[in-house]
Short mmCIF file of C-alpha atoms and ligand atoms in Angstrom, two decimals:
data_model
loop_
_atom_site.label_atom_id
_atom_site.label_comp_id
_atom_site.label_asym_id
_atom_site.label_seq_id
_atom_site.Cartn_x
_atom_site.Cartn_y
_atom_site.Cartn_z
CA MET A 7 -36.63 78.27 -54.83
CA SER A 8 -38.59 76.49 -57.42
CA ASN A 9 -39.41 79.28 -60.42
CA MET A 10 -42.93 79.20 -60.20
CA ILE A 11 -42.17 80.62 -56.43
CA CYS A 12 -39.60 82.64 -57.93
CA ALA A 13 -41.50 84.52 -60.17
CA SER A 14 -44.69 85.17 -58.29
CA PHE A 15 -42.18 86.31 -55.35
CA THR A 16 -40.67 89.12 -58.34
CA LEU A 17 -43.90 89.43 -59.98
CA SER A 18 -45.17 90.67 -56.76
CA LYS A 19 -42.41 93.48 -56.76
CA VAL A 20 -42.92 94.46 -59.79
CA GLY A 21 -47.32 94.00 -59.16
CA ALA A 22 -47.47 97.89 -57.58
CA ARG A 23 -46.18 99.27 -61.24
CA ARG A 24 -48.26 96.96 -63.13
CA LEU A 25 -49.87 98.73 -66.58
CA THR A 26 -53.31 99.58 -66.22
CA ILE A 27 -55.75 100.92 -69.12
CA GLN A 28 -57.83 104.26 -68.60
CA ALA A 29 -61.18 104.44 -70.34
CA ALA A 30 -60.52 108.26 -71.66
CA SER A 31 -64.15 109.39 -72.88
CA ALA A 32 -62.26 112.26 -75.38
CA LEU A 33 -61.20 108.81 -77.29
CA ARG A 34 -62.09 106.60 -79.46
CA ALA A 35 -62.89 103.47 -77.38
CA THR A 36 -59.98 101.70 -78.75
CA GLU A 37 -57.19 104.24 -77.88
CA PRO A 38 -56.19 103.33 -74.61
CA VAL A 39 -54.32 105.74 -71.97
CA PHE A 40 -51.54 104.27 -70.33
CA ARG A 41 -50.44 106.07 -67.24
CA ASP A 42 -46.96 107.14 -67.25
CA GLU A 43 -46.03 105.83 -63.83
CA GLU A 44 -46.80 102.16 -64.79
CA TYR A 45 -43.41 102.71 -67.18
CA ALA A 46 -40.19 103.04 -66.55
CA ASP A 47 -39.05 106.78 -66.92
CA ILE A 48 -36.53 107.23 -69.66
CA ASP A 49 -37.64 108.80 -73.00
CA TRP A 50 -39.60 106.30 -74.94
CA ASN A 51 -39.43 108.18 -78.13
CA ASN A 52 -35.74 107.57 -78.67
CA LEU A 53 -34.72 104.24 -78.87
CA GLY A 54 -32.35 102.71 -80.29
CA PHE A 55 -30.73 99.73 -79.72
CA GLY A 56 -28.15 100.34 -77.44
CA LEU A 57 -28.44 98.36 -73.87
CA THR A 58 -30.60 99.52 -71.50
CA ARG A 59 -30.01 98.50 -67.88
CA THR A 60 -33.26 96.25 -66.50
CA ASP A 61 -34.30 95.38 -63.29
CA TYR A 62 -33.74 91.46 -63.58
CA MET A 63 -31.95 88.65 -65.47
CA TYR A 64 -32.73 84.71 -65.06
CA VAL A 65 -30.00 82.52 -64.73
CA ALA A 66 -29.81 78.56 -64.47
CA LYS A 67 -27.00 76.26 -63.71
CA CYS A 68 -25.78 72.72 -65.37
CA THR A 69 -23.10 71.12 -63.66
CA GLU A 70 -21.79 67.56 -63.94
CA ASN A 71 -23.05 66.65 -67.13
CA LYS A 72 -26.96 66.36 -65.70
CA GLU A 73 -29.96 68.12 -66.21
CA PHE A 74 -30.35 71.94 -66.19
CA GLN A 75 -31.13 73.07 -62.53
CA GLN A 76 -34.47 75.35 -62.28
CA GLY A 77 -33.36 78.92 -62.78
CA GLU A 78 -34.21 81.83 -60.85
CA LEU A 79 -34.58 85.45 -61.07
CA SER A 80 -32.00 87.94 -59.38
CA ASP A 81 -31.23 91.60 -59.72
CA TYR A 82 -29.51 92.60 -63.10
CA GLY A 83 -26.00 92.61 -62.61
CA ASN A 84 -22.32 91.78 -63.39
CA VAL A 85 -21.97 87.81 -63.66
CA GLU A 86 -19.35 86.08 -61.95
CA LEU A 87 -17.06 83.53 -63.93
CA SER A 88 -13.27 81.50 -63.69
CA PRO A 89 -10.58 83.24 -65.70
CA ALA A 90 -10.52 79.27 -67.30
CA ALA A 91 -14.25 79.58 -68.14
CA GLY A 92 -14.56 77.73 -71.77
CA VAL A 93 -16.72 80.28 -73.02
CA LEU A 94 -13.37 82.86 -72.18
CA ASN A 95 -11.13 80.77 -73.31
CA TYR A 96 -12.57 78.86 -76.58
CA GLY A 97 -15.65 80.73 -77.62
CA GLN A 98 -18.29 78.05 -76.32
CA GLY A 99 -21.14 80.26 -75.87
CA LEU A 100 -24.24 80.60 -77.99
CA PHE A 101 -26.54 83.71 -77.91
CA GLU A 102 -30.26 84.66 -79.15
CA GLY A 103 -33.19 87.43 -79.81
CA THR A 104 -36.05 87.71 -79.00
CA LYS A 105 -39.21 90.05 -78.72
CA ALA A 106 -41.51 91.04 -76.19
CA PHE A 107 -43.93 93.55 -77.60
CA ARG A 108 -46.94 95.54 -75.98
CA GLY A 109 -50.35 95.54 -77.75
CA ASP A 110 -52.72 98.72 -78.36
CA ASP A 111 -54.65 97.25 -75.30
CA GLY A 112 -51.95 96.68 -73.13
CA ARG A 113 -51.67 92.98 -73.18
CA VAL A 114 -47.78 91.63 -73.79
CA PHE A 115 -46.91 89.12 -76.17
CA LEU A 116 -43.73 86.88 -76.84
CA PHE A 117 -42.95 86.41 -80.91
CA ARG A 118 -42.58 82.21 -81.21
CA PRO A 119 -39.86 82.22 -78.66
CA ASP A 120 -40.16 78.33 -78.48
CA GLN A 121 -38.33 78.46 -81.92
CA ASN A 122 -35.58 80.31 -80.07
CA GLY A 123 -35.02 77.59 -77.73
CA ILE A 124 -35.01 74.70 -80.41
CA ARG A 125 -32.28 76.76 -81.91
CA MET A 126 -30.53 77.12 -79.04
CA GLN A 127 -30.58 73.30 -78.80
CA ILE A 128 -29.34 72.79 -82.31
CA GLY A 129 -26.43 75.15 -81.35
CA ALA A 130 -25.64 73.61 -78.36
CA GLU A 131 -25.24 70.09 -79.97
CA ARG A 132 -22.82 71.98 -82.66
CA MET A 133 -20.99 73.55 -80.37
CA CYS A 134 -20.63 70.45 -77.11
CA MET A 135 -22.47 72.37 -75.12
CA ARG A 136 -25.85 71.19 -72.64
CA SER A 137 -29.09 73.27 -73.33
CA PRO A 138 -31.89 74.14 -71.53
CA SER A 139 -35.08 72.18 -72.78
CA VAL A 140 -37.57 74.30 -74.64
CA GLN A 141 -39.92 74.45 -72.38
CA GLN A 142 -37.28 75.20 -69.51
CA PHE A 143 -36.13 78.24 -72.30
CA VAL A 144 -40.19 79.41 -72.88
CA ASP A 145 -40.55 79.80 -69.43
CA ALA A 146 -37.19 81.96 -68.79
CA VAL A 147 -37.97 84.15 -71.17
CA LYS A 148 -41.37 84.59 -69.81
CA GLN A 149 -40.10 85.41 -66.61
CA THR A 150 -37.85 87.69 -67.40
CA SER A 151 -40.01 89.76 -69.63
CA LEU A 152 -43.01 90.21 -67.19
CA ALA A 153 -40.44 90.35 -64.11
CA ASN A 154 -39.01 93.87 -66.38
CA ARG A 155 -42.55 94.03 -67.70
CA ARG A 156 -41.98 98.20 -66.85
CA TRP A 157 -39.66 98.03 -69.63
CA ILE A 158 -41.25 97.03 -72.27
CA PRO A 159 -42.04 100.27 -74.38
CA PRO A 160 -45.65 101.55 -74.92
CA PRO A 161 -47.35 100.12 -78.16
CA GLY A 162 -45.60 102.07 -81.24
CA LYS A 163 -42.59 103.25 -79.37
CA GLY A 164 -40.41 100.10 -79.38
CA SER A 165 -40.14 95.96 -77.86
CA LEU A 166 -38.10 94.54 -75.06
CA TYR A 167 -35.46 92.67 -76.63
CA ILE A 168 -34.45 89.89 -74.65
CA ARG A 169 -31.08 88.23 -74.98
CA PRO A 170 -30.82 84.46 -73.92
CA LEU A 171 -27.30 83.48 -73.37
CA LEU A 172 -25.57 79.66 -72.58
CA ILE A 173 -22.06 79.69 -72.03
CA GLY A 174 -19.47 77.04 -70.59
CA SER A 175 -19.29 78.83 -67.49
CA GLY A 176 -16.91 76.26 -66.27
CA PRO A 177 -13.22 75.91 -66.10
CA ILE A 178 -11.14 74.05 -68.57
CA LEU A 179 -7.77 74.22 -69.63
CA GLY A 180 -7.05 71.81 -72.24
CA LEU A 181 -9.26 72.03 -75.13
CA SER A 182 -12.57 70.26 -74.11
CA PRO A 183 -16.09 70.97 -73.36
CA ALA A 184 -16.54 73.28 -70.22
CA PRO A 185 -17.74 71.15 -67.54
CA GLU A 186 -20.47 73.54 -66.11
CA TYR A 187 -22.92 75.44 -68.36
CA THR A 188 -24.55 78.79 -67.43
CA PHE A 189 -28.48 79.58 -68.87
CA LEU A 190 -28.68 83.25 -68.65
CA VAL A 191 -31.56 85.69 -70.22
CA TYR A 192 -31.41 89.30 -69.66
CA ALA A 193 -33.81 92.44 -71.70
CA SER A 194 -33.14 96.02 -72.81
CA PRO A 195 -35.97 98.07 -74.20
CA VAL A 196 -34.97 98.97 -77.68
CA GLY A 197 -36.24 100.75 -80.47
CA ASN A 198 -35.19 100.46 -84.65
CA TYR A 199 -31.84 98.36 -84.83
CA PHE A 200 -30.11 100.72 -87.15
CA LYS A 201 -28.95 104.37 -86.34
CA ASN A 202 -31.38 106.00 -89.21
CA GLY A 203 -34.40 104.10 -87.98
CA MET A 204 -36.45 103.12 -90.88
CA ALA A 205 -34.89 104.74 -93.48
CA PRO A 206 -33.57 102.38 -96.33
CA LEU A 207 -30.08 100.87 -95.76
CA ASN A 208 -26.88 101.14 -97.71
CA LEU A 209 -25.30 97.92 -98.03
CA TYR A 210 -21.88 97.27 -98.88
CA VAL A 211 -21.03 93.45 -100.34
CA ASP A 212 -17.34 92.34 -98.92
CA ASN A 213 -14.71 90.51 -101.18
CA GLU A 214 -12.45 90.12 -98.99
CA PHE A 215 -13.95 88.89 -95.32
CA HIS A 216 -16.21 85.72 -95.36
CA ARG A 217 -18.61 85.65 -92.03
CA ALA A 218 -18.57 81.21 -92.86
CA THR A 219 -16.87 78.46 -94.22
CA ARG A 220 -18.84 75.14 -95.47
CA GLY A 221 -18.19 72.79 -92.11
CA GLY A 222 -18.33 75.91 -89.48
CA ALA A 223 -20.83 77.26 -87.29
CA GLY A 224 -22.36 79.89 -89.35
CA GLY A 225 -25.67 78.07 -89.25
CA VAL A 226 -25.74 78.58 -85.37
CA LYS A 227 -26.01 81.49 -83.47
CA SER A 228 -22.70 80.95 -81.66
CA ILE A 229 -21.08 84.11 -80.06
CA THR A 230 -17.89 83.39 -82.48
CA ASN A 231 -19.54 84.21 -85.93
CA TYR A 232 -20.08 87.38 -84.67
CA ALA A 233 -16.61 89.46 -83.85
CA PRO A 234 -14.88 88.13 -86.90
CA VAL A 235 -17.29 90.20 -88.99
CA LEU A 236 -16.45 93.44 -86.62
CA LYS A 237 -13.93 94.42 -88.74
CA ALA A 238 -15.58 94.55 -91.86
CA VAL A 239 -18.45 96.30 -90.27
CA LEU A 240 -16.42 99.16 -89.01
CA ARG A 241 -14.86 99.38 -92.28
CA ALA A 242 -18.05 99.59 -94.40
CA LYS A 243 -19.70 102.23 -91.52
CA GLU A 244 -16.87 104.52 -91.61
CA GLN A 245 -18.02 104.54 -95.16
CA GLY A 246 -21.79 105.48 -94.51
CA PHE A 247 -22.73 102.02 -95.07
CA SER A 248 -25.10 100.46 -92.75
CA ASP A 249 -24.22 96.86 -92.64
CA VAL A 250 -21.90 93.85 -94.80
CA VAL A 251 -23.02 91.48 -97.13
CA TYR A 252 -21.04 88.43 -97.10
CA LEU A 253 -20.37 86.28 -100.05
CA ASP A 254 -19.78 82.59 -99.85
CA SER A 255 -16.25 81.69 -99.49
CA VAL A 256 -15.04 79.07 -102.19
CA HIS A 257 -17.19 80.79 -105.10
CA LYS A 258 -17.14 84.23 -103.80
CA LYS A 259 -19.97 84.27 -106.28
CA TYR A 260 -22.99 83.67 -103.75
CA ILE A 261 -25.03 85.84 -101.51
CA GLU A 262 -24.70 84.76 -97.33
CA GLU A 263 -26.22 86.96 -95.17
CA ALA A 264 -25.14 90.51 -93.92
CA SER A 265 -23.85 90.98 -90.35
CA SER A 266 -27.09 90.72 -88.44
CA CYS A 267 -29.90 89.53 -90.68
CA ASN A 268 -30.65 87.61 -93.25
CA ILE A 269 -30.85 88.64 -97.01
CA PHE A 270 -34.08 88.27 -99.94
CA LEU A 271 -34.94 89.99 -103.12
CA VAL A 272 -38.20 90.61 -105.16
CA LYS A 273 -38.62 90.28 -108.72
CA GLY A 274 -41.87 90.65 -110.26
CA ASN A 275 -44.26 88.52 -107.76
CA VAL A 276 -41.02 86.26 -106.69
CA ILE A 277 -39.07 86.32 -103.33
CA SER A 278 -35.86 84.77 -103.40
CA THR A 279 -33.78 84.25 -100.45
CA PRO A 280 -30.53 82.09 -99.57
CA ALA A 281 -30.82 78.58 -98.68
CA THR A 282 -29.98 78.03 -95.26
CA ILE A 283 -26.81 75.23 -95.66
CA GLY A 284 -24.82 75.36 -93.15
CA THR A 285 -23.28 78.46 -93.85
CA ILE A 286 -26.10 80.84 -92.90
CA LEU A 287 -28.15 81.49 -89.75
CA GLU A 288 -31.93 80.42 -89.99
CA GLY A 289 -33.86 83.22 -88.74
CA ILE A 290 -36.73 82.94 -87.06
CA THR A 291 -37.70 86.13 -88.67
CA ARG A 292 -36.41 84.77 -92.17
CA ARG A 293 -38.37 81.61 -91.52
CA SER A 294 -41.63 83.89 -90.62
CA ILE A 295 -41.77 85.96 -93.56
CA ILE A 296 -41.05 83.15 -96.10
CA ASP A 297 -44.63 82.09 -94.51
CA ILE A 298 -46.14 85.41 -94.71
CA ALA A 299 -45.25 85.71 -97.93
CA SER A 300 -46.50 82.67 -98.92
CA ASP A 301 -49.55 83.47 -97.02
CA LEU A 302 -49.92 86.64 -99.03
CA GLY A 303 -49.79 84.41 -102.49
CA TYR A 304 -45.97 85.80 -103.38
CA GLN A 305 -43.94 82.49 -104.54
CA VAL A 306 -41.14 82.13 -102.19
CA GLU A 307 -37.79 80.51 -103.16
CA GLU A 308 -34.61 79.32 -101.02
CA ARG A 309 -32.05 78.58 -103.52
CA CYS A 310 -28.80 79.69 -104.36
CA ILE A 311 -28.17 83.85 -105.28
CA ALA A 312 -25.21 84.83 -107.29
CA ILE A 313 -24.58 88.40 -106.25
CA ASP A 314 -24.93 89.32 -109.98
CA GLU A 315 -28.95 88.58 -109.62
CA LEU A 316 -28.85 90.66 -106.21
CA MET A 317 -27.65 93.76 -108.26
CA GLU A 318 -30.54 93.14 -110.74
CA ALA A 319 -34.09 92.50 -108.42
CA ASP A 320 -36.32 95.07 -108.21
CA GLU A 321 -36.37 95.49 -103.93
CA VAL A 322 -33.87 94.12 -101.58
CA PHE A 323 -34.61 93.46 -97.95
CA THR A 324 -33.14 92.04 -95.08
CA THR A 325 -34.95 90.08 -91.43
CA GLY A 326 -34.26 89.55 -88.06
CA THR A 327 -34.98 90.09 -84.87
CA ALA A 328 -33.43 92.70 -83.96
CA VAL A 329 -33.54 94.03 -87.25
CA SER A 330 -37.57 93.23 -87.98
CA VAL A 331 -38.18 93.57 -92.41
CA ALA A 332 -35.72 96.73 -93.44
CA SER A 333 -36.24 98.05 -96.88
CA VAL A 334 -32.56 98.11 -99.10
CA GLY A 335 -32.05 101.42 -101.09
CA SER A 336 -29.12 100.54 -102.21
CA ILE A 337 -26.02 97.66 -102.76
CA THR A 338 -22.61 98.70 -103.63
CA TYR A 339 -20.22 96.09 -104.58
CA LYS A 340 -17.07 96.01 -106.61
CA GLY A 341 -17.51 99.78 -106.95
CA GLN A 342 -20.57 99.85 -108.51
CA ARG A 343 -23.70 101.23 -106.80
CA VAL A 344 -27.22 100.30 -107.59
CA GLU A 345 -30.37 102.20 -106.37
CA TYR A 346 -33.65 99.82 -105.80
CA LYS A 347 -37.34 101.13 -105.31
CA ILE A 348 -38.36 102.62 -102.45
CA GLY A 349 -41.83 103.76 -100.58
CA ASP A 350 -44.90 102.62 -98.90
CA GLU A 351 -46.09 100.08 -101.42
CA MET A 352 -42.79 97.79 -101.65
CA VAL A 353 -43.19 94.33 -100.85
CA SER A 354 -41.11 94.87 -97.84
CA GLN A 355 -43.25 97.39 -96.27
CA ILE A 356 -46.32 95.19 -96.70
CA LEU A 357 -44.39 91.99 -95.27
CA HIS A 358 -43.66 94.12 -92.52
CA LYS A 359 -46.88 95.77 -91.59
CA THR A 360 -47.72 92.29 -91.48
CA LEU A 361 -45.47 90.66 -89.30
CA VAL A 362 -45.18 93.59 -86.82
CA GLY A 363 -49.87 93.21 -87.10
CA ILE A 364 -49.54 89.32 -85.89
CA GLN A 365 -46.54 90.56 -82.95
CA VAL A 366 -48.67 93.23 -81.78
CA GLY A 367 -51.91 91.16 -81.94
CA ARG A 368 -53.57 93.20 -84.79
CA ILE A 369 -53.47 91.25 -87.08
CA GLU A 370 -55.36 87.94 -86.77
CA ASP A 371 -52.29 84.84 -85.48
CA LYS A 372 -53.57 81.81 -87.78
CA HIS A 373 -50.15 80.29 -87.17
CA ASN A 374 -50.25 80.46 -83.91
CA TRP A 375 -47.18 81.97 -83.04
CA VAL A 376 -47.63 84.67 -81.00
CA VAL A 377 -47.53 83.58 -77.08
CA GLU A 378 -49.69 86.46 -74.56
CA ILE A 379 -47.78 86.18 -71.41
CA ASP A 380 -50.19 88.43 -68.91
C1 LIG B 26 -30.72 89.93 -83.32
O1 LIG B 26 -31.59 90.07 -84.58
O2 LIG B 26 -31.42 89.34 -82.75
C2 LIG B 26 -29.75 89.46 -83.84
O3 LIG B 26 -29.24 88.77 -82.93
C3 LIG B 26 -28.48 90.49 -84.46
C4 LIG B 26 -27.54 90.97 -83.54
C5 LIG B 26 -26.57 91.42 -84.21
C6 LIG B 26 -27.99 92.22 -83.13
#
């Protein structure tokens, strides 16, 4: 079944639940009323960043070193894998994260999905994997979002987090690239990433564990970058911290990123973030915030940043697809805790509001980042 046929078949099943907007005379014309029956029956007011099972996922395969076949939507469910799959034995896998947002008028938007597709291709090259074309990637994200439309949260309640995966699914015993790859996209409605919502983060700078090393795979979204930081994250969370900031593994001096997001500091009118030189993920939110900040007239620098400079900043914030833009309230390093200004007038708040405004179609999208998918 072709993508097109598959998508229309699936959407007609979902079509009965499609969003409709009722004009409400008691409200201003800009305040639509959303009918409950158009949404999945969950508590939209208490979404965290947990997995909620949605209706459909997308799967495409690539065998014998050929191109990826056309993918199909199927019911969301478990996948069958050989015990000898490359991903299970040697960690040959990449993931992505992107989001679908509902605008105030009910329209559905994706944010720069092509950038995730490009990043997956770069990661696949590093990990010796076959990858889908950017067009197939974006098409798969669109199909998965629309098929799961009833799970896209109402305006202001969150977003549909979309998780594309690329895995070495073929069996391989000797250390070698897998003979088959699977591209899979699933989705889950989410709210704030951190458990305390939008409260400023308390970050811990780890002096023992490193996230990535020069020549490693820290610059791509390999699944192998995430399990090794769990120990540091769990230890920090037990002590009440929100996340961990890692230092470079050579000098143990320059900040790199946090476990789940990139990091920025503000000093005067200058915003700085570590340059991505192979050990730091090229965050799509990171790049978007650099562009938004430049548009707003800030000087933005990408360079090496010593931990001492972070401790002396006026303001610190983190960025990521899951995290969006999160203000940092404190950083603890070698037993010393510094606290930063927080409040509505913060640079991070201005950047956050601008980013979200663009993502939900409320602020002019002058870079053409937003893709409407109705
Ligand atoms: C994302 O921001 O999309 C990520 O992949 C981070 C992950 C740890 C949730």
